[in-house]
Short mmCIF file of C-alpha atoms in Angstrom, two decimals:
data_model
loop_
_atom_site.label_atom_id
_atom_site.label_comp_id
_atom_site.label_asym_id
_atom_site.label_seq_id
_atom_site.Cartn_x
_atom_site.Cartn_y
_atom_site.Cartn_z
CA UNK V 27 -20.41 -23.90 3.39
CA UNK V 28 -19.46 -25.09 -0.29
CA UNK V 29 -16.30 -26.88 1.80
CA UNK V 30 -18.24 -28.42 4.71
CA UNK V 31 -16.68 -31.80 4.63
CA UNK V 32 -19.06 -34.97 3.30
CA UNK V 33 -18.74 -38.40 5.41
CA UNK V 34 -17.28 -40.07 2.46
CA UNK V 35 -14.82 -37.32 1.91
CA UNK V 36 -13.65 -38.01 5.28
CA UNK V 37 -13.88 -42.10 5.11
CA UNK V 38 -11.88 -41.90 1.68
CA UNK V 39 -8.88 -39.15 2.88
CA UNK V 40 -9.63 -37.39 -0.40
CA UNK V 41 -9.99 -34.02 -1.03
CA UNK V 42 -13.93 -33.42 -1.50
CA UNK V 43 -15.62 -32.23 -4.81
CA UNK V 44 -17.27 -28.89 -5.27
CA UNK V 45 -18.58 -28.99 -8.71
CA UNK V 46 -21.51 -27.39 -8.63
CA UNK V 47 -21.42 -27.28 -4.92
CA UNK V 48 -23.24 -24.23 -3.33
CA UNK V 49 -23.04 -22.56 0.24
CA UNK V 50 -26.46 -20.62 1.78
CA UNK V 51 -26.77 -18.49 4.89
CA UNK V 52 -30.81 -18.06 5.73
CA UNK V 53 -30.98 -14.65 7.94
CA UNK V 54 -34.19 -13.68 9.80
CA UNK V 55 -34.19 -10.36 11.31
CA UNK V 56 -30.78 -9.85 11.76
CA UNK V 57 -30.46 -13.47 13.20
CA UNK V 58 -29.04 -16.29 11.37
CA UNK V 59 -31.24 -19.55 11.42
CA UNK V 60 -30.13 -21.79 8.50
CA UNK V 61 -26.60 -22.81 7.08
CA UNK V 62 -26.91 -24.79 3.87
CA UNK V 63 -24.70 -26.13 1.34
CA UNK V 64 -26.29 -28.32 -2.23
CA UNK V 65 -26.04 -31.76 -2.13
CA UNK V 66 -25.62 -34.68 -4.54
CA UNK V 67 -29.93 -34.79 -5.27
CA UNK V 68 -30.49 -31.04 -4.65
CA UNK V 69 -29.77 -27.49 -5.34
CA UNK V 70 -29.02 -24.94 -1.87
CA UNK V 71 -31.95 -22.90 -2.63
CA UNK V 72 -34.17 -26.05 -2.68
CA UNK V 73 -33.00 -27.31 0.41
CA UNK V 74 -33.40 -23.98 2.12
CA UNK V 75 -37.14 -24.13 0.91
CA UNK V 76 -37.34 -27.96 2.37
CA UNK V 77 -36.11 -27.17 5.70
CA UNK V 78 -37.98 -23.68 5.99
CA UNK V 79 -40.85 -23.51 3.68
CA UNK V 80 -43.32 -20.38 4.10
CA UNK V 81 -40.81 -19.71 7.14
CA UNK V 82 -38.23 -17.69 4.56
CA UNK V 83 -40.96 -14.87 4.28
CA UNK V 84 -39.09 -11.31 4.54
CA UNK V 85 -35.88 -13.47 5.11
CA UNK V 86 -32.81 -12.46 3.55
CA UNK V 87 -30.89 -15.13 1.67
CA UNK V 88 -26.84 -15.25 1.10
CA UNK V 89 -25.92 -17.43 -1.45
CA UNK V 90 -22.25 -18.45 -2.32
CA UNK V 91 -23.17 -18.73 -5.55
CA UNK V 92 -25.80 -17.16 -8.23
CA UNK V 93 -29.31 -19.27 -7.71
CA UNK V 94 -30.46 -20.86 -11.09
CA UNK V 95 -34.06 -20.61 -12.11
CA UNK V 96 -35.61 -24.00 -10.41
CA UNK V 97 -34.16 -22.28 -7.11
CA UNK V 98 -34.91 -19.10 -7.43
CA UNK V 99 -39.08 -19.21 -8.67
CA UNK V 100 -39.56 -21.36 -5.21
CA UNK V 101 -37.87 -18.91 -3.17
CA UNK V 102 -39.23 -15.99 -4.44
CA UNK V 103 -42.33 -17.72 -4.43
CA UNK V 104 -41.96 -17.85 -0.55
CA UNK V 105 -41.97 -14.33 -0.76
CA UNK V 106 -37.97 -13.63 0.24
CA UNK V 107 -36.32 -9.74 1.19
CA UNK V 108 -33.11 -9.85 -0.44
CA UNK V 109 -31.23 -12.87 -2.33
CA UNK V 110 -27.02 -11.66 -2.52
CA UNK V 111 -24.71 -13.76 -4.21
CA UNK V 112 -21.12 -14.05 -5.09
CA UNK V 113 -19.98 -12.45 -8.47
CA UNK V 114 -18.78 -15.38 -10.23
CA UNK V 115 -20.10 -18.58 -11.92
CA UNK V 116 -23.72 -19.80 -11.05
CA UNK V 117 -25.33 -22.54 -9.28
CA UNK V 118 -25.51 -24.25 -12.68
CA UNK V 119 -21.38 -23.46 -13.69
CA UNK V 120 -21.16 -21.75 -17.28
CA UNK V 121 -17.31 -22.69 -17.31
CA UNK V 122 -16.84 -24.20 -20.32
CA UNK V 123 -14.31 -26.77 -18.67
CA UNK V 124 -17.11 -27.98 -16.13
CA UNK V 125 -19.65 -28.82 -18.81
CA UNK V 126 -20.68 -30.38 -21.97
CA UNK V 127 -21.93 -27.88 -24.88
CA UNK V 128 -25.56 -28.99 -24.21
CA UNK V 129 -25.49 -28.15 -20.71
CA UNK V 130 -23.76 -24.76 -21.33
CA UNK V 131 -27.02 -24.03 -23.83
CA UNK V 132 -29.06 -24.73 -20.57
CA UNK V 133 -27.20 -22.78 -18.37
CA UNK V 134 -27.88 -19.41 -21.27
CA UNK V 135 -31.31 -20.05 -21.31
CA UNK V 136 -31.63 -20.40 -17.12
CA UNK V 137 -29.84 -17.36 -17.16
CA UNK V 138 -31.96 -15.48 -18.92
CA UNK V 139 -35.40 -17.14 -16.99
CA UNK V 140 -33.18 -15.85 -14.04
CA UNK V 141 -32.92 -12.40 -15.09
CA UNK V 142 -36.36 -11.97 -16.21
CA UNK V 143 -37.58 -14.05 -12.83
CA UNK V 144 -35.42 -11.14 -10.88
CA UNK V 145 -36.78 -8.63 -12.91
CA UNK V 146 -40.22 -9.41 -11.75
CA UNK V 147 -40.35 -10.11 -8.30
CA UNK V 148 -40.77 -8.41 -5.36
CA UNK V 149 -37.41 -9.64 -3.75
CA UNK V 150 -34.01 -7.60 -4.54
CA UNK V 151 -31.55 -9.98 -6.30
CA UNK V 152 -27.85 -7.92 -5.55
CA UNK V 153 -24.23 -9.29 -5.83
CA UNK V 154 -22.76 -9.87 -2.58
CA UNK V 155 -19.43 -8.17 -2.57
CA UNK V 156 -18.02 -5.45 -0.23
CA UNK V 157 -14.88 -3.96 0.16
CA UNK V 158 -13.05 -4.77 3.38
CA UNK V 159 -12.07 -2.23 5.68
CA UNK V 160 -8.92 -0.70 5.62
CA UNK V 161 -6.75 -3.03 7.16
CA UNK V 162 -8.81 -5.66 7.69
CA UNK V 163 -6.31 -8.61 5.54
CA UNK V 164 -3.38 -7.37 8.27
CA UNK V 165 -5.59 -7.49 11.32
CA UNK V 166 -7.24 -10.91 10.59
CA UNK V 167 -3.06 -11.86 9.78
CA UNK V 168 -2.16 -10.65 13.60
CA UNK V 169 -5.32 -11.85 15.30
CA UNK V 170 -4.68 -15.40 13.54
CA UNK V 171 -1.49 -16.17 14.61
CA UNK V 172 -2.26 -14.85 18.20
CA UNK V 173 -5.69 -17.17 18.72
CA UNK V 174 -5.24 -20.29 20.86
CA UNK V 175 -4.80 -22.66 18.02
CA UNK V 176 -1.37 -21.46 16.65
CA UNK V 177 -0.61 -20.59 20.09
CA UNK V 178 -0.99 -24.09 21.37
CA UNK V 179 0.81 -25.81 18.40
CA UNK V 180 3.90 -22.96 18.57
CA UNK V 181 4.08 -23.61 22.62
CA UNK V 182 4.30 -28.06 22.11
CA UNK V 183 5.74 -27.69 19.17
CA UNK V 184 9.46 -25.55 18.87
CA UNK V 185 9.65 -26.01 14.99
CA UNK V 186 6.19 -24.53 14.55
CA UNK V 187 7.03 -20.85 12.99
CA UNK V 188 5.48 -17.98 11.30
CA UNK V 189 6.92 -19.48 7.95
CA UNK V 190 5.21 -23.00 9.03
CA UNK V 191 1.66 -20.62 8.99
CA UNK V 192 2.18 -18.63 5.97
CA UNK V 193 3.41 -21.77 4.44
CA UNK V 194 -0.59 -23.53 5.36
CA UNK V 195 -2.43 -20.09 3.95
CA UNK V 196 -0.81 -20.01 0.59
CA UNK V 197 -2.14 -24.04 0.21
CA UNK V 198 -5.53 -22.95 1.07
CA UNK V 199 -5.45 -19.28 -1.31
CA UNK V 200 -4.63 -21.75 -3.77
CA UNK V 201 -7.41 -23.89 -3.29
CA UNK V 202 -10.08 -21.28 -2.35
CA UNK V 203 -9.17 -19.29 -5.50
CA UNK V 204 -9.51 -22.75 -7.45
CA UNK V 205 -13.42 -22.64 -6.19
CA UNK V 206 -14.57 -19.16 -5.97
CA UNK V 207 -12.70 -17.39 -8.51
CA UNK V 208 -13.02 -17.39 -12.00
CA UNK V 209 -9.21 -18.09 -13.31
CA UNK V 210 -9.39 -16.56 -16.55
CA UNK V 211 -10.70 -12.74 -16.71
CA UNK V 212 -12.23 -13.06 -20.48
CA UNK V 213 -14.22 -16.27 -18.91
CA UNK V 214 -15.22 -14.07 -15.96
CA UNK V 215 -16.41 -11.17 -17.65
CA UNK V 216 -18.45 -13.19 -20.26
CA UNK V 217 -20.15 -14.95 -17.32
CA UNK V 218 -20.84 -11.86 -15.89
CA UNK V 219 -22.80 -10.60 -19.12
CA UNK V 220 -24.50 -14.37 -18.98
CA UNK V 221 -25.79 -13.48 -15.46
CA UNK V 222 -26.80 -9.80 -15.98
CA UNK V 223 -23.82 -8.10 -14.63
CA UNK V 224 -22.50 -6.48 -18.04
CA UNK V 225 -21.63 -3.23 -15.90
CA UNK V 226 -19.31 -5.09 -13.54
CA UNK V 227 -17.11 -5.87 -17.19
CA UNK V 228 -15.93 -2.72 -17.64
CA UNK V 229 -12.81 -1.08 -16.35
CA UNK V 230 -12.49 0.67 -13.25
CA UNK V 231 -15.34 -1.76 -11.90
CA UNK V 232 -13.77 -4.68 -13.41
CA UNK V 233 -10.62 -4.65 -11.79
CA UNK V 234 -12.17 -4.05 -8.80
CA UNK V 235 -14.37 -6.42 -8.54
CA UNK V 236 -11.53 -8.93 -9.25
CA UNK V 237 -9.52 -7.41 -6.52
CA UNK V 238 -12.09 -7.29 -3.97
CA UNK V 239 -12.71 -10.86 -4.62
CA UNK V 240 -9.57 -11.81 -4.12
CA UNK V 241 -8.98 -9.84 -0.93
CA UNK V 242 -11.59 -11.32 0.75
CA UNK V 243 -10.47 -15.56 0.07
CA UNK V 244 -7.20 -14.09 1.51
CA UNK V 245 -9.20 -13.25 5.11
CA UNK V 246 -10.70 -16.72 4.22
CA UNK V 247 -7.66 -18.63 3.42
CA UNK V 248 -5.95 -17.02 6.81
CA UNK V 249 -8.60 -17.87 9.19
CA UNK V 250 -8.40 -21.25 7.46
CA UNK V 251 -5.11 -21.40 8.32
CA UNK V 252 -5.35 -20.53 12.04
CA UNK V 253 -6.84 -24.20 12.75
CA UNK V 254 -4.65 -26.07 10.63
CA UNK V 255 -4.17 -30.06 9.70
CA UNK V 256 -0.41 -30.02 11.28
CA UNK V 257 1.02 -32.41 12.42
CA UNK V 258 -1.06 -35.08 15.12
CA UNK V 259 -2.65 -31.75 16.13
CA UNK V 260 -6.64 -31.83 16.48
CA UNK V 261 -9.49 -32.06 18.57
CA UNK V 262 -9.57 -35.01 21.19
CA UNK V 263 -11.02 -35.69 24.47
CA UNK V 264 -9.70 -34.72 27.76
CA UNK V 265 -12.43 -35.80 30.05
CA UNK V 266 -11.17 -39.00 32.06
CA UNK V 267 -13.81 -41.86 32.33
CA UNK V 268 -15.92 -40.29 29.34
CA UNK V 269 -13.77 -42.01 26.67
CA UNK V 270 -17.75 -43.82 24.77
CA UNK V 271 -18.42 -39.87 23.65
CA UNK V 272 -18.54 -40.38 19.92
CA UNK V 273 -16.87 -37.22 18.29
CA UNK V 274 -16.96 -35.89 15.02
CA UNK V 275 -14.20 -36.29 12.52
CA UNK V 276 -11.30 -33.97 13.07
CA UNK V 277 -12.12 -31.98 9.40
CA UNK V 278 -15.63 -31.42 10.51
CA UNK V 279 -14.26 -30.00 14.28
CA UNK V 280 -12.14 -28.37 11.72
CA UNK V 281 -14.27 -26.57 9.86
CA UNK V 282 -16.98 -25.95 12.59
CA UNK V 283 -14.19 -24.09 14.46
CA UNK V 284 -12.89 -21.84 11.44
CA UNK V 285 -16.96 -20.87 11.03
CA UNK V 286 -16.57 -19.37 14.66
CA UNK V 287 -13.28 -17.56 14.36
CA UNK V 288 -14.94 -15.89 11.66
CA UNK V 289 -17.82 -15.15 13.78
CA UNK V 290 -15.09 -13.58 15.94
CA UNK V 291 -14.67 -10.68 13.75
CA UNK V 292 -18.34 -9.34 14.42
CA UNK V 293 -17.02 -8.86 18.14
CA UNK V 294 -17.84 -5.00 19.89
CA UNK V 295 -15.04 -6.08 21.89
CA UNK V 296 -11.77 -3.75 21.16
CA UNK V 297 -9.19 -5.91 22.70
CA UNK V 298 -10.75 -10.08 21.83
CA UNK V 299 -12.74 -11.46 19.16
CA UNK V 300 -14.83 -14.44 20.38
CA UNK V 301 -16.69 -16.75 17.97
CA UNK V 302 -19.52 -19.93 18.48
CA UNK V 303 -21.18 -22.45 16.56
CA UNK V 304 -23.60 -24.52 17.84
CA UNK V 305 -24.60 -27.94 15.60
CA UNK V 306 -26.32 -30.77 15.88
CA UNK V 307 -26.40 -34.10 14.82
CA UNK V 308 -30.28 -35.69 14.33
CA UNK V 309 -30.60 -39.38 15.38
CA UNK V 310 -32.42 -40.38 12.27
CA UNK V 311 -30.50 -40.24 8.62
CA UNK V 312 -33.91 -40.88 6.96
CA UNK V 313 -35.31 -37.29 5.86
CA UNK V 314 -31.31 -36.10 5.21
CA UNK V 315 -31.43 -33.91 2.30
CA UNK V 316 -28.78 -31.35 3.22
CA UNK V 317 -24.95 -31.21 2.39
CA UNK V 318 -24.31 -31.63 5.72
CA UNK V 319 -25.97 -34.68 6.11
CA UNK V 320 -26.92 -35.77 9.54
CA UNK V 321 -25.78 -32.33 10.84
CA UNK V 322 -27.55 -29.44 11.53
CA UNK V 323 -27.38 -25.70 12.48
CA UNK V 324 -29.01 -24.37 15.91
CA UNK V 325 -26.92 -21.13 16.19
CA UNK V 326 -24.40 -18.92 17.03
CA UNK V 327 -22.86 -15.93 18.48
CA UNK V 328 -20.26 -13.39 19.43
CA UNK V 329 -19.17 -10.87 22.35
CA UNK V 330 -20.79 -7.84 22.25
CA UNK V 331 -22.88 -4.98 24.66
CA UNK V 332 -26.24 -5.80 24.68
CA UNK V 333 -28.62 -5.62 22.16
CA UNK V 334 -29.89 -2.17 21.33
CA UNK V 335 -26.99 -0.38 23.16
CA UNK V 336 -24.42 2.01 21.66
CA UNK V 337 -21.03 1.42 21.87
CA UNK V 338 -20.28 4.05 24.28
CA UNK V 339 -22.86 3.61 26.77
CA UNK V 340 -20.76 0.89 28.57
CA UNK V 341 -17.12 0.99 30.52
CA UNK V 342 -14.60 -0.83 27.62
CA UNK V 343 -11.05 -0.64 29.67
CA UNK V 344 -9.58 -4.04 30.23
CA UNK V 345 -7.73 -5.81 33.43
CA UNK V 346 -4.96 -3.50 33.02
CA UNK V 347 -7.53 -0.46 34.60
CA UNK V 348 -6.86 -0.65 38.30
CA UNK V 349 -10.57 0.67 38.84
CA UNK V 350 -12.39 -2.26 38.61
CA UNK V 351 -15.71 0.18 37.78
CA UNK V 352 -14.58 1.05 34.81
CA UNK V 353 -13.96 -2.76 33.02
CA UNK V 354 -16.09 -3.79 30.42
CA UNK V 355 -16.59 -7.66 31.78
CA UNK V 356 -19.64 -6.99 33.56
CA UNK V 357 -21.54 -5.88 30.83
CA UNK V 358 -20.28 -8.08 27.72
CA UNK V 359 -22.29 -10.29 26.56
CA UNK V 360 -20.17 -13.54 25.52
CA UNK V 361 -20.26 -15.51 22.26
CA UNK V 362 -22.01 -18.74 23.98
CA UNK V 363 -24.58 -16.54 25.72
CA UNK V 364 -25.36 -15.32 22.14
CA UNK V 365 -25.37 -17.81 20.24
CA UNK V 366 -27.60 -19.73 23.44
CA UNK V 367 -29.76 -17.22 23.47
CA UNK V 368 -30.58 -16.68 19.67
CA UNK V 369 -30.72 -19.84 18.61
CA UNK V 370 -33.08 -20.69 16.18
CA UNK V 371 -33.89 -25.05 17.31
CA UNK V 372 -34.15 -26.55 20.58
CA UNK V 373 -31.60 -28.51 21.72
CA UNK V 374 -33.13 -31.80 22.10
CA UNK V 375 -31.55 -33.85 25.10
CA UNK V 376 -31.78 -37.55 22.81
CA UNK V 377 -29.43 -35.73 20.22
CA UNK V 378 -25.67 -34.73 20.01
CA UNK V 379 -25.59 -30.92 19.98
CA UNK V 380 -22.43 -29.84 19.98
CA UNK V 381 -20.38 -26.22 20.40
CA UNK V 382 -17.90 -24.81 18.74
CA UNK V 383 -15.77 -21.90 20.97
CA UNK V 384 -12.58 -20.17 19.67
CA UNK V 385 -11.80 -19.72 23.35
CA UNK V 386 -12.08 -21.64 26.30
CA UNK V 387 -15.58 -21.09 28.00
CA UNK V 388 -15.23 -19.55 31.11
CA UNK V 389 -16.78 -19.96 34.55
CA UNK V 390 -19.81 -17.68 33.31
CA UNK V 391 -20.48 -19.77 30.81
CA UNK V 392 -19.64 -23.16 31.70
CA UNK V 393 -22.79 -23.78 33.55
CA UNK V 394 -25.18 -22.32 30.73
CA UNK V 395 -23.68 -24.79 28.14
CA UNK V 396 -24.45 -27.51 30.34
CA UNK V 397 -27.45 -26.35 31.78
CA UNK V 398 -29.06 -26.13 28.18
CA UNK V 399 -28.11 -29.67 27.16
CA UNK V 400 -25.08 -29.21 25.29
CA UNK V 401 -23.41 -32.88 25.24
CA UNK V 402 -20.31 -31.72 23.50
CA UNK V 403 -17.89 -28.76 23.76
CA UNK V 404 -14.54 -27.98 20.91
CA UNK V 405 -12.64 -25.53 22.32
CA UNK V 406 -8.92 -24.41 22.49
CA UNK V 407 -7.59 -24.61 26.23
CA UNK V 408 -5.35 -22.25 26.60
CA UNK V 409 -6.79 -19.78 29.43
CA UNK V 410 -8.06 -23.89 31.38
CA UNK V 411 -7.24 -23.43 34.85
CA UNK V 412 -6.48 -19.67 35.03
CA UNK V 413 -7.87 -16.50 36.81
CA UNK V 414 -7.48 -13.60 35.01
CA UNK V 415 -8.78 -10.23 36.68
CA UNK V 416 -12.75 -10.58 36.44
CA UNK V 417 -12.51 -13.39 34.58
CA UNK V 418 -11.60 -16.88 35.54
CA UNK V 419 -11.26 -20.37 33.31
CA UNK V 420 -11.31 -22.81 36.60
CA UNK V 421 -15.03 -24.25 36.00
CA UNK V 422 -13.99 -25.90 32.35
CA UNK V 423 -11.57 -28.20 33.70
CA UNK V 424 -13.53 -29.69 35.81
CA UNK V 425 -16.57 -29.91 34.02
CA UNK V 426 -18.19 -32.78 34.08
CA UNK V 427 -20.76 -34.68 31.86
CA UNK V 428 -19.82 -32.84 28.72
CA UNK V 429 -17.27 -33.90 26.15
CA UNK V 430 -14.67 -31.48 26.28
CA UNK V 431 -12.73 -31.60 23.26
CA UNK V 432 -9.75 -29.70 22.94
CA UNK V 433 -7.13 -28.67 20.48
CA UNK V 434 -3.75 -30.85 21.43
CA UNK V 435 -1.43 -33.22 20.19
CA UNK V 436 -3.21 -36.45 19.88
CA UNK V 437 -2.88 -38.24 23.12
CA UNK V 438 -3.96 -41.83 22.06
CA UNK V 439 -1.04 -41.71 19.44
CA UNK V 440 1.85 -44.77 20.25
CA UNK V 441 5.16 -44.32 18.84
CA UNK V 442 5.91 -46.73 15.83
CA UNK V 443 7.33 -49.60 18.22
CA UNK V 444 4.72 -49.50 20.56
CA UNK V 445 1.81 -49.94 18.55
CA UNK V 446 -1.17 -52.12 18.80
CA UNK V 447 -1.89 -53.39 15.65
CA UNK V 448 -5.63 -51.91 15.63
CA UNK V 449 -7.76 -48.84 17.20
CA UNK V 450 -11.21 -49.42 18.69
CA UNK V 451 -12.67 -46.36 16.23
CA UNK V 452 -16.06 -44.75 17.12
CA UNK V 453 -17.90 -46.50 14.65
CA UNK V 454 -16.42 -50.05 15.84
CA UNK V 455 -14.58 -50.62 12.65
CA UNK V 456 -11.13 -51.37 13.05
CA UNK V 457 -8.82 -48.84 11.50
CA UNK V 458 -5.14 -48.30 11.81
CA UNK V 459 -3.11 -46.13 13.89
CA UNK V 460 -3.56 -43.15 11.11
CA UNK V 461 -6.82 -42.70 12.11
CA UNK V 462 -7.43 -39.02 13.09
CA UNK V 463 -10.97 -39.31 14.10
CA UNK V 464 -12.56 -38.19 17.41
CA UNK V 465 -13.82 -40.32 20.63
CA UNK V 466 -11.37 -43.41 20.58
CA UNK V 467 -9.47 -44.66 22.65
CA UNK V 468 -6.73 -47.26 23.17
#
């Protein structure tokens, strides 16, 4: 959430600023119902307490970033389970190349009202930090270059490699290690005595720490990767006669997307990972208070036996079984039935709601996303028009009265000597033929 594109991020083609910035996950009994990131005016925590109020009771709270002492008395106030956070600098940064010596004095003392605020309430305050499973950086490498993204771009495009992907996720460990890790390990360790964490200093728990940290903005930086800026690749729309949809700027379909192949990784499913998002964009810009502006959460999901099941209590062979009995298809639940089903806001029908699927929805789950008022769908394509076994992908391509937005090589894109000299944008400003936003047309 700290790099959920702003509008003017987008409008100016620059890359956006995360001083300061914060990402938030709000989690209610094992569902999540809020995904927050600071704005210019206000602090994560505060937002979460705008949008939620006496709703984040026995919620637990995930916070990309330590919460300072103006966020954390409200939200312990509201009587929170469990506040985690990553193990590096605060909400309020302590780097001393971020601030001015009178706002590092204020950042000691918040500290310290922090640690006595943690100290007593009733909410656990823990660092958020786990070691990934054996593994896990090689599997998330496989799975990435196998997902529909890559695949589509390496299918149009013959000079698209391996290098041309390993080439993306060193630019983004770059830049994710510029944001959530402290460069220098004498900075990091005395900002980890600043925020209460003197026993994380010391080595063995120092250096692992570090490398933990590290391990995991790899899996970050990789799934990054998997929907990358390359090329006139990007999400546009494919439905014929539908071309007044107004779509959302191709690093917001961006990032929305990368938030679901994440989700993929929470999959039962031994063989495919399936990830949504769902999002939606209010009508009025008047009460926007969030990082995300006009945008916001309604839910998500992944595939996976139903709820309250064990893993072996269902069939889990694939189409390759001959015995139909035995395939697990029948009993999956998919990642749009999820993330329809625990959603925490109605989806209003005078608003854009959109979802975001790392796989094309299939014929189970075509009519469900239209059926619950879903105007827009972002979704790779490559399974569109196929049976596969007990599965089949014919439904999505003809779906109609949903924006079906897929990942392709821009289709409204005119060679240099063809070009008219302006684009109809969805905005109605004119812009030139490097636009890369969603919904216009020629």
């Amino acid at each position: 959430m700290e790099v959920f594109p702003s509008s003017k991020d987008v409008q100016s083609k620059k890359k956006p600023q995360h001083i300061k910035k914060t990402g938030l996950v709000v989690v209610s009994s094992m569902k999540i119902i809020g995904l927050h990131c600071s704005s210019n005016e206000l602090h994560a925590g505060q937002i979460a307490v705008i949008k939620h109020g006496a709703r984040l009771k026995d919620c637990d709270l995930y916070f990309s970033r330590k919460p300072c002492s103006t966020c954390l008395k409200m939200i312990v106030n509201a009587g929170v389970n469990r506040i985690s956070y990553w193990p590096s600098d605060p909400e309020m940064s302590l780097q001393e190349g971020n601030s001015s010596p009178t706002s590092i004095g204020d950042a000691r003392l918040d500290a310290k009202a922090v640690e006595r605020l943690k100290s007593n309430s009733r909410a656990h305050v823990c660092v958020l930090l786990q070691p990934l499973a054996c593994y896990m950086v090689q599997f998330v490498e496989e799975t990435s270059l196998k997902c529909d993204f890559i695949q589509k771009i390496a299918r149009v495009e013959p000079d698209f490699a391996r290098s041309t992907f390993y080439e993306y996720r060193q630019e983004r460990v770059k830049e994710y290690e510029a944001l959530f890790l402290v460069s220098s390990e004498d900075t990091h360790k005395e900002i980890l005595r600043l925020i209460g964490l003197e026993n994380l200093c010391e080595d063995p728990y120092f250096i692992s720490l570090r490398q933990n940290m590290k391990e995991l903005v790899l899996i970050l930086a990789t799934v990054a990767s998997s929907v990358p800026s390359y090329s006139d690749f990007g999400f546009y729309l494919t439905n014929s006669g539908d071309e007044n949809q107004q779509g959302l700027a191709q690093e917001v379909a961006q990032h929305c997307t990368i938030q679901a192949r994440l989700l993929a990784y929470r999959t039962e499913d031994h063989k495919i990972g399936v990830g949504a998002v769902i999002w939606a964009k209010q009508k009025s810009s008047s009460f926007d208070c969030d990082g995300t502006e006009t945008m916001y959460f309604v839910g998500c999901g992944y595939n996976a036996f139903p709820v309250g099941s064990e893993y072996a209590d269902f069939p889990h062979m694939d189409d390759n079984q001959k015995d139909r009995e035995i395939r697990k298809f029948r009993y999956i639940i998919h990642a749009e039935q999820n993330a329809i089903t625990f959603r925490c806001q109605e989806i209003k029908p005078d608003e854009q709601t959109m979802i975001f699927v790392t796989k094309c929805p299939c014929d189970e789950c075509v009519p469900l996303i239209k059926g619950s008022g879903i105007k827009q769908i972002y979704t790779g394509d490559v399974d569109s028009g196929k049976k596969k076994a007990d599965i089949s992908y014919m439904t999505f391509s003809e779906l109609k009265g949903v924006g079906k937005y897929t990942w392709q090589n821009n289709p409204h894109r005119r060679s240099p000597n063809n070009a008219s000299p302006s684009i109809a944008a969805e905005n109605g400003d004119l812009k030139s033929n490097d636009e890369d936003d969603l919904g216009f047309t020629n």
